Amino acid sequence: MKKKGPVARALRLTRWGMVWEQAARAFWPLATVLALVFAAFALGVVAAVPGPVLPWLAGAVLLVLVGVAVRGGMRFRRVRMADALDRLDRTLPGRPLAALSDHAAIGGEGALWQAHLMQMQARAAFAQAVRPDAGLARRDPFALRLAGLVALVMALVFGGAAQMGQGIEALAATVSRPMADAVPVGPSWEGWAEPPAYTRRPTIYLNALAEGQPLDLPKGSAVTFRLYGNGATVTQDIGPAIGEDPQAPGFRAEQSGAIEVAGRRLDVTVLPDNAPAIRAGAAPVRRADGRMVQDFEASDDHGVASGQAVIALDLAAVDRRFGLAIDPEPRQPVELALPLPRGDRHQVKGQLTEDLSRHPWANLPVSVSLRALDGIEQVGQAEPMRTVLPGRRFFDPLAAALIEMRRDLLWSRENAGRSAEILRAVTWQPQGFVEQPLYLELRGAVTLLEGERLTDKARDDLAEALWQAAIQLEDGGLSDALERMRQAQEKLSEAIRNGASPDEIQRLMDELKEATDAYTQMLAEQGQQDPAERFTGEQQGQQITGDQIQQMMDEIQRLMNEGRMAEAQELLEQFNRMMENLQVRQGQGGEGQGQGSSGNQPMNRLAETLREQQRLSDEAFQDMQDQFGQGQMGQPSPNAEGLADRQRQLRNQLGQQQGLLPGQGSEGGDAARRQLDEAGRAMEDAERALREGDTGGALQRQADAIESMREGMRALGDMLNRQSQGQQGQQGQQQGQEGRQPGGGDRAGAQGQNYDQRPALDPLGRQRDGNGNVIAGGDPLAEGVDPARRARDLLDEIRRRSGQPERPEAERDYLGRLLDRF
């Protein structure tokens, strides 16, 4: 019977599989021995075998090879087509292939026989090639074939042509001369060049270098050798020697030169290690809680190892009056370690945050010097920056007086008498002015100051007591409540990091909720003054409602219940900072003096931003006219970079203002936010156009931004106007509406208006609170699309663009910095 179609293909593949079975069963020992022999040559095992032993070992291996080859040849059997047909037929039901080869003894042309053949043909059509099975696991119980395979892979990965050549030379030498005259054959020397660890470069094996190949090494690399025999010597002029063993000489690469070892010359080029560079950002700023925040940038060719900020008193700039008139006692400069990332440190952008409110130099002129060190302790230093050391400010008169006395005592103990006189004055007739416990403490301080000269410990203890008294006067019990909330938050964060049990985490979460409730209650009892405004004297009306606090607490609880501990901890830290910085009003019905201006503040800020955008657009138009007159249209002008930077600042400013807009969830508030989002996108496009030299396109997008801002201000003004009219109707007061603002929006007083704080979005779509802090995913205050999904989409797009080599290098560097930051 002639086989066609699927049957023929299955039969052919089955036969080849049976051939492979026969070859594998017969020759797997030969393949294993060959793999081991190859690995011995490639890994240098043959070259390391002593000369007298090598011929005997080579003979034994040759005999083994011949033996396993003969054995394989004797066991290999030719596979016939009939054998393949039989194996394939046994896998089919009813053995249709054999049936199709049969002949009917009687009635061969009958219908029954034809039906039988058709049935067998139908079954044969499903024939599939039989998978071969050599059964090597049964024939190789000790897995010798796997040992040979592992040796082969190791030789291919770690072996080299040099080791194989040495092995062949050693074997040839033993064959070409008598065994008695055989001598050990191998390298007469080996060498390694190890760059300093901070460069993160691999060690170089000098024997693997090609003849004449130059050797480039970072400064400070250790070059070491191992000499075999008495004939090899090493001479060099690259640096001082390390170690005293003549058979293992070593050198420190300090300058370019050459190394000669056993007649071979290695030309060494020492790469210079440049000192790191560092520069400070803007002057340090004071955060709402009194902490100092200092931006900095540092870079190094091999990575910044460490950094410091050194703060010294600028005595020449101090107002030498009152308690500062006498010379200060010597005090060492303040040294603060700069925070550095764990990964790549070639280009570092960081932010130093430190609380120096209690330092004697707080709110005094100082010089801030930043310095960075690399792996070999080279120092890069920025120009000293003269500024006022940020610290907490006190507005209660008595608290401010106590802080000034504290500063004078820490300035010099010679001010003890003056401080005692001031304390006597402020504690005279204390009724209704100083409470009894504080009065007794201050009188005790007077006694201490009028006594003998203060020791260091007594001065420091008195300074701490004055600080605590000032805090109590300034905040009342608020500082204690804030401290309890901080401690509860720290304990919960520690439990999350250490993987505490769910019951323990739930108990600590309940403690945090109780401490938060107590803190918000005390804030409400403090009156209408914003705590952040009390600290800085500059921030305006940042508020958050009690309902929003509860929503954030619930969100933290949800994240922990879902096992998303990292996100829960991040949101917990953001929540803690927000509670320190924001004013809290319970519910939506807060009233009080000074609230009438809260609605006008966002409008005033937006109007100022609008005016700045109009001025920037005018300057861009003038710049385009200048380009036209000089025949340079289409090219970036000298002013383009500065205009683009100002455009970016305006866009960032608008983004911050969006986070403080009132009316979250209302129709007018949402409409205003949509218009301002469109304005922000137009500003971003205008910035890009300015950097690319497309001034005409930038002007068009700036015009779009101005129009969108006007529409947003108009929607916001209408909303505030309606809310003001509703409150006036409830209170029975008649108030006239104010005219429309110059920027195109409507001015509206918002008496008694308590607005929510809506988080803004960072460049990756993640939400930020009013202070610019990122709020973890799943924020209950979020609106619109899922910010986590938007962030993932943006990150994917950034990665895609950063991997396109045709893009400009500056753009790819910028995208790389975005990936490092976010």
PDB file of N, CA and C in Angstrom, residues 106-149:
ATOM      1  N   ILE A 106     -11.771 -14.134   0.602  1.00  0.00           N
ATOM      2  CA  ILE A 106     -12.999 -14.411  -0.141  1.00  0.00           C
ATOM      3  C   ILE A 106     -13.777 -13.102  -0.244  1.00  0.00           C
ATOM      4  N   GLY A 107     -14.292 -12.796  -1.383  1.00  0.00           N
ATOM      5  CA  GLY A 107     -15.151 -11.617  -1.575  1.00  0.00           C
ATOM      6  C   GLY A 107     -14.403 -10.324  -1.460  1.00  0.00           C
ATOM      7  N   GLY A 108     -13.253 -10.266  -2.105  1.00  0.00           N
ATOM      8  CA  GLY A 108     -12.440  -9.064  -1.995  1.00  0.00           C
ATOM      9  C   GLY A 108     -13.063  -7.837  -2.601  1.00  0.00           C
ATOM     10  N   GLU A 109     -13.991  -8.009  -3.471  1.00  0.00           N
ATOM     11  CA  GLU A 109     -14.611  -6.846  -4.094  1.00  0.00           C
ATOM     12  C   GLU A 109     -15.967  -6.530  -3.491  1.00  0.00           C
ATOM     13  N   GLY A 110     -16.327  -7.237  -2.427  1.00  0.00           N
ATOM     14  CA  GLY A 110     -17.644  -7.046  -1.843  1.00  0.00           C
ATOM     15  C   GLY A 110     -17.778  -5.711  -1.138  1.00  0.00           C
ATOM     16  N   ALA A 111     -19.044  -5.345  -0.927  1.00  0.00           N
ATOM     17  CA  ALA A 111     -19.321  -4.045  -0.295  1.00  0.00           C
ATOM     18  C   ALA A 111     -18.845  -4.002   1.136  1.00  0.00           C
ATOM     19  N   LEU A 112     -18.941  -5.156   1.817  1.00  0.00           N
ATOM     20  CA  LEU A 112     -18.509  -5.176   3.221  1.00  0.00           C
ATOM     21  C   LEU A 112     -17.020  -4.930   3.334  1.00  0.00           C
ATOM     22  N   TRP A 113     -16.236  -5.540   2.460  1.00  0.00           N
ATOM     23  CA  TRP A 113     -14.781  -5.342   2.506  1.00  0.00           C
ATOM     24  C   TRP A 113     -14.409  -3.896   2.157  1.00  0.00           C
ATOM     25  N   GLN A 114     -15.091  -3.304   1.176  1.00  0.00           N
ATOM     26  CA  GLN A 114     -14.818  -1.923   0.812  1.00  0.00           C
ATOM     27  C   GLN A 114     -15.168  -0.964   1.950  1.00  0.00           C
ATOM     28  N   ALA A 115     -16.276  -1.273   2.618  1.00  0.00           N
ATOM     29  CA  ALA A 115     -16.630  -0.439   3.781  1.00  0.00           C
ATOM     30  C   ALA A 115     -15.582  -0.551   4.868  1.00  0.00           C
ATOM     31  N   HIS A 116     -15.049  -1.783   5.043  1.00  0.00           N
ATOM     32  CA  HIS A 116     -13.991  -1.978   6.050  1.00  0.00           C
ATOM     33  C   HIS A 116     -12.748  -1.168   5.693  1.00  0.00           C
ATOM     34  N   LEU A 117     -12.372  -1.179   4.426  1.00  0.00           N
ATOM     35  CA  LEU A 117     -11.186  -0.424   4.009  1.00  0.00           C
ATOM     36  C   LEU A 117     -11.390   1.081   4.183  1.00  0.00           C
ATOM     37  N   MET A 118     -12.592   1.561   3.846  1.00  0.00           N
ATOM     38  CA  MET A 118     -12.850   2.987   4.015  1.00  0.00           C
ATOM     39  C   MET A 118     -12.775   3.392   5.484  1.00  0.00           C
ATOM     40  N   GLN A 119     -13.264   2.491   6.336  1.00  0.00           N
ATOM     41  CA  GLN A 119     -13.192   2.791   7.771  1.00  0.00           C
ATOM     42  C   GLN A 119     -11.741   2.847   8.242  1.00  0.00           C
ATOM     43  N   MET A 120     -10.902   1.933   7.771  1.00  0.00           N
ATOM     44  CA  MET A 120      -9.497   1.923   8.160  1.00  0.00           C
ATOM     45  C   MET A 120      -8.769   3.164   7.614  1.00  0.00           C
ATOM     46  N   GLN A 121      -9.119   3.556   6.371  1.00  0.00           N
ATOM     47  CA  GLN A 121      -8.503   4.757   5.814  1.00  0.00           C
ATOM     48  C   GLN A 121      -8.859   6.009   6.638  1.00  0.00           C
ATOM     49  N   ALA A 122     -10.124   6.044   7.074  1.00  0.00           N
ATOM     50  CA  ALA A 122     -10.526   7.192   7.908  1.00  0.00           C
ATOM     51  C   ALA A 122      -9.734   7.216   9.203  1.00  0.00           C
ATOM     52  N   ARG A 123      -9.513   6.071   9.807  1.00  0.00           N
ATOM     53  CA  ARG A 123      -8.717   6.040  11.053  1.00  0.00           C
ATOM     54  C   ARG A 123      -7.255   6.388  10.785  1.00  0.00           C
ATOM     55  N   ALA A 124      -6.735   5.895   9.650  1.00  0.00           N
ATOM     56  CA  ALA A 124      -5.332   6.175   9.339  1.00  0.00           C
ATOM     57  C   ALA A 124      -5.094   7.663   9.095  1.00  0.00           C
ATOM     58  N   ALA A 125      -6.126   8.372   8.671  1.00  0.00           N
ATOM     59  CA  ALA A 125      -5.961   9.808   8.408  1.00  0.00           C
ATOM     60  C   ALA A 125      -5.595  10.583   9.665  1.00  0.00           C
ATOM     61  N   PHE A 126      -5.846  10.020  10.841  1.00  0.00           N
ATOM     62  CA  PHE A 126      -5.522  10.702  12.105  1.00  0.00           C
ATOM     63  C   PHE A 126      -4.141  10.323  12.621  1.00  0.00           C
ATOM     64  N   ALA A 127      -3.341   9.724  11.805  1.00  0.00           N
ATOM     65  CA  ALA A 127      -2.015   9.285  12.250  1.00  0.00           C
ATOM     66  C   ALA A 127      -1.148  10.492  12.620  1.00  0.00           C
ATOM     67  N   GLN A 128      -0.489  10.429  13.761  1.00  0.00           N
ATOM     68  CA  GLN A 128       0.436  11.453  14.228  1.00  0.00           C
ATOM     69  C   GLN A 128       1.785  10.811  14.518  1.00  0.00           C
ATOM     70  N   ALA A 129       2.864  11.564  14.238  1.00  0.00           N
ATOM     71  CA  ALA A 129       4.201  11.027  14.472  1.00  0.00           C
ATOM     72  C   ALA A 129       4.366  10.637  15.939  1.00  0.00           C
ATOM     73  N   VAL A 130       5.038   9.531  16.156  1.00  0.00           N
ATOM     74  CA  VAL A 130       5.267   9.038  17.513  1.00  0.00           C
ATOM     75  C   VAL A 130       6.486   9.741  18.086  1.00  0.00           C
ATOM     76  N   ARG A 131       6.314  10.315  19.258  1.00  0.00           N
ATOM     77  CA  ARG A 131       7.415  11.027  19.897  1.00  0.00           C
ATOM     78  C   ARG A 131       8.495  10.037  20.334  1.00  0.00           C
ATOM     79  N   PRO A 132       9.759  10.337  20.000  1.00  0.00           N
ATOM     80  CA  PRO A 132      10.823   9.380  20.358  1.00  0.00           C
ATOM     81  C   PRO A 132      11.104   9.395  21.851  1.00  0.00           C
ATOM     82  N   ASP A 133      11.561   8.288  22.361  1.00  0.00           N
ATOM     83  CA  ASP A 133      11.914   8.152  23.773  1.00  0.00           C
ATOM     84  C   ASP A 133      13.110   7.222  23.866  1.00  0.00           C
ATOM     85  N   ALA A 134      14.306   7.833  24.084  1.00  0.00           N
ATOM     86  CA  ALA A 134      15.519   7.019  24.147  1.00  0.00           C
ATOM     87  C   ALA A 134      15.661   6.303  25.473  1.00  0.00           C
ATOM     88  N   GLY A 135      14.911   6.692  26.497  1.00  0.00           N
ATOM     89  CA  GLY A 135      15.012   6.028  27.801  1.00  0.00           C
ATOM     90  C   GLY A 135      16.369   6.202  28.446  1.00  0.00           C
ATOM     91  N   LEU A 136      16.985   7.398  28.282  1.00  0.00           N
ATOM     92  CA  LEU A 136      18.333   7.601  28.822  1.00  0.00           C
ATOM     93  C   LEU A 136      18.355   7.628  30.339  1.00  0.00           C
ATOM     94  N   ALA A 137      17.258   8.071  30.945  1.00  0.00           N
ATOM     95  CA  ALA A 137      17.243   8.090  32.412  1.00  0.00           C
ATOM     96  C   ALA A 137      17.419   6.691  32.987  1.00  0.00           C
ATOM     97  N   ARG A 138      16.842   5.690  32.324  1.00  0.00           N
ATOM     98  CA  ARG A 138      16.980   4.308  32.793  1.00  0.00           C
ATOM     99  C   ARG A 138      18.364   3.756  32.496  1.00  0.00           C
ATOM    100  N   ARG A 139      18.935   4.150  31.353  1.00  0.00           N
ATOM    101  CA  ARG A 139      20.245   3.631  30.944  1.00  0.00           C
ATOM    102  C   ARG A 139      21.397   4.387  31.614  1.00  0.00           C
ATOM    103  N   ASP A 140      21.109   5.589  32.177  1.00  0.00           N
ATOM    104  CA  ASP A 140      22.159   6.406  32.833  1.00  0.00           C
ATOM    105  C   ASP A 140      21.698   6.741  34.244  1.00  0.00           C
ATOM    106  N   PRO A 141      21.707   5.772  35.149  1.00  0.00           N
ATOM    107  CA  PRO A 141      21.158   6.012  36.495  1.00  0.00           C
ATOM    108  C   PRO A 141      21.951   7.046  37.287  1.00  0.00           C
ATOM    109  N   PHE A 142      23.222   7.285  36.946  1.00  0.00           N
ATOM    110  CA  PHE A 142      24.045   8.244  37.696  1.00  0.00           C
ATOM    111  C   PHE A 142      24.071   9.630  37.036  1.00  0.00           C
ATOM    112  N   ALA A 143      23.273   9.839  35.999  1.00  0.00           N
ATOM    113  CA  ALA A 143      23.158  11.141  35.326  1.00  0.00           C
ATOM    114  C   ALA A 143      24.502  11.664  34.856  1.00  0.00           C
ATOM    115  N   LEU A 144      25.330  10.769  34.292  1.00  0.00           N
ATOM    116  CA  LEU A 144      26.639  11.210  33.795  1.00  0.00           C
ATOM    117  C   LEU A 144      26.503  12.149  32.607  1.00  0.00           C
ATOM    118  N   ARG A 145      25.469  11.939  31.790  1.00  0.00           N
ATOM    119  CA  ARG A 145      25.287  12.802  30.630  1.00  0.00           C
ATOM    120  C   ARG A 145      25.008  14.243  31.051  1.00  0.00           C
ATOM    121  N   LEU A 146      24.284  14.407  32.185  1.00  0.00           N
ATOM    122  CA  LEU A 146      24.014  15.763  32.678  1.00  0.00           C
ATOM    123  C   LEU A 146      25.282  16.429  33.198  1.00  0.00           C
ATOM    124  N   ALA A 147      26.169  15.633  33.817  1.00  0.00           N
ATOM    125  CA  ALA A 147      27.449  16.187  34.271  1.00  0.00           C
ATOM    126  C   ALA A 147      28.263  16.686  33.091  1.00  0.00           C
ATOM    127  N   GLY A 148      28.288  15.912  31.999  1.00  0.00           N
ATOM    128  CA  GLY A 148      28.998  16.363  30.812  1.00  0.00           C
ATOM    129  C   GLY A 148      28.390  17.611  30.210  1.00  0.00           C
ATOM    130  N   LEU A 149      27.035  17.700  30.218  1.00  0.00           N
ATOM    131  CA  LEU A 149      26.373  18.879  29.680  1.00  0.00           C
ATOM    132  C   LEU A 149      26.684  20.122  30.507  1.00  0.00           C
TER     133      LEU A 149
END
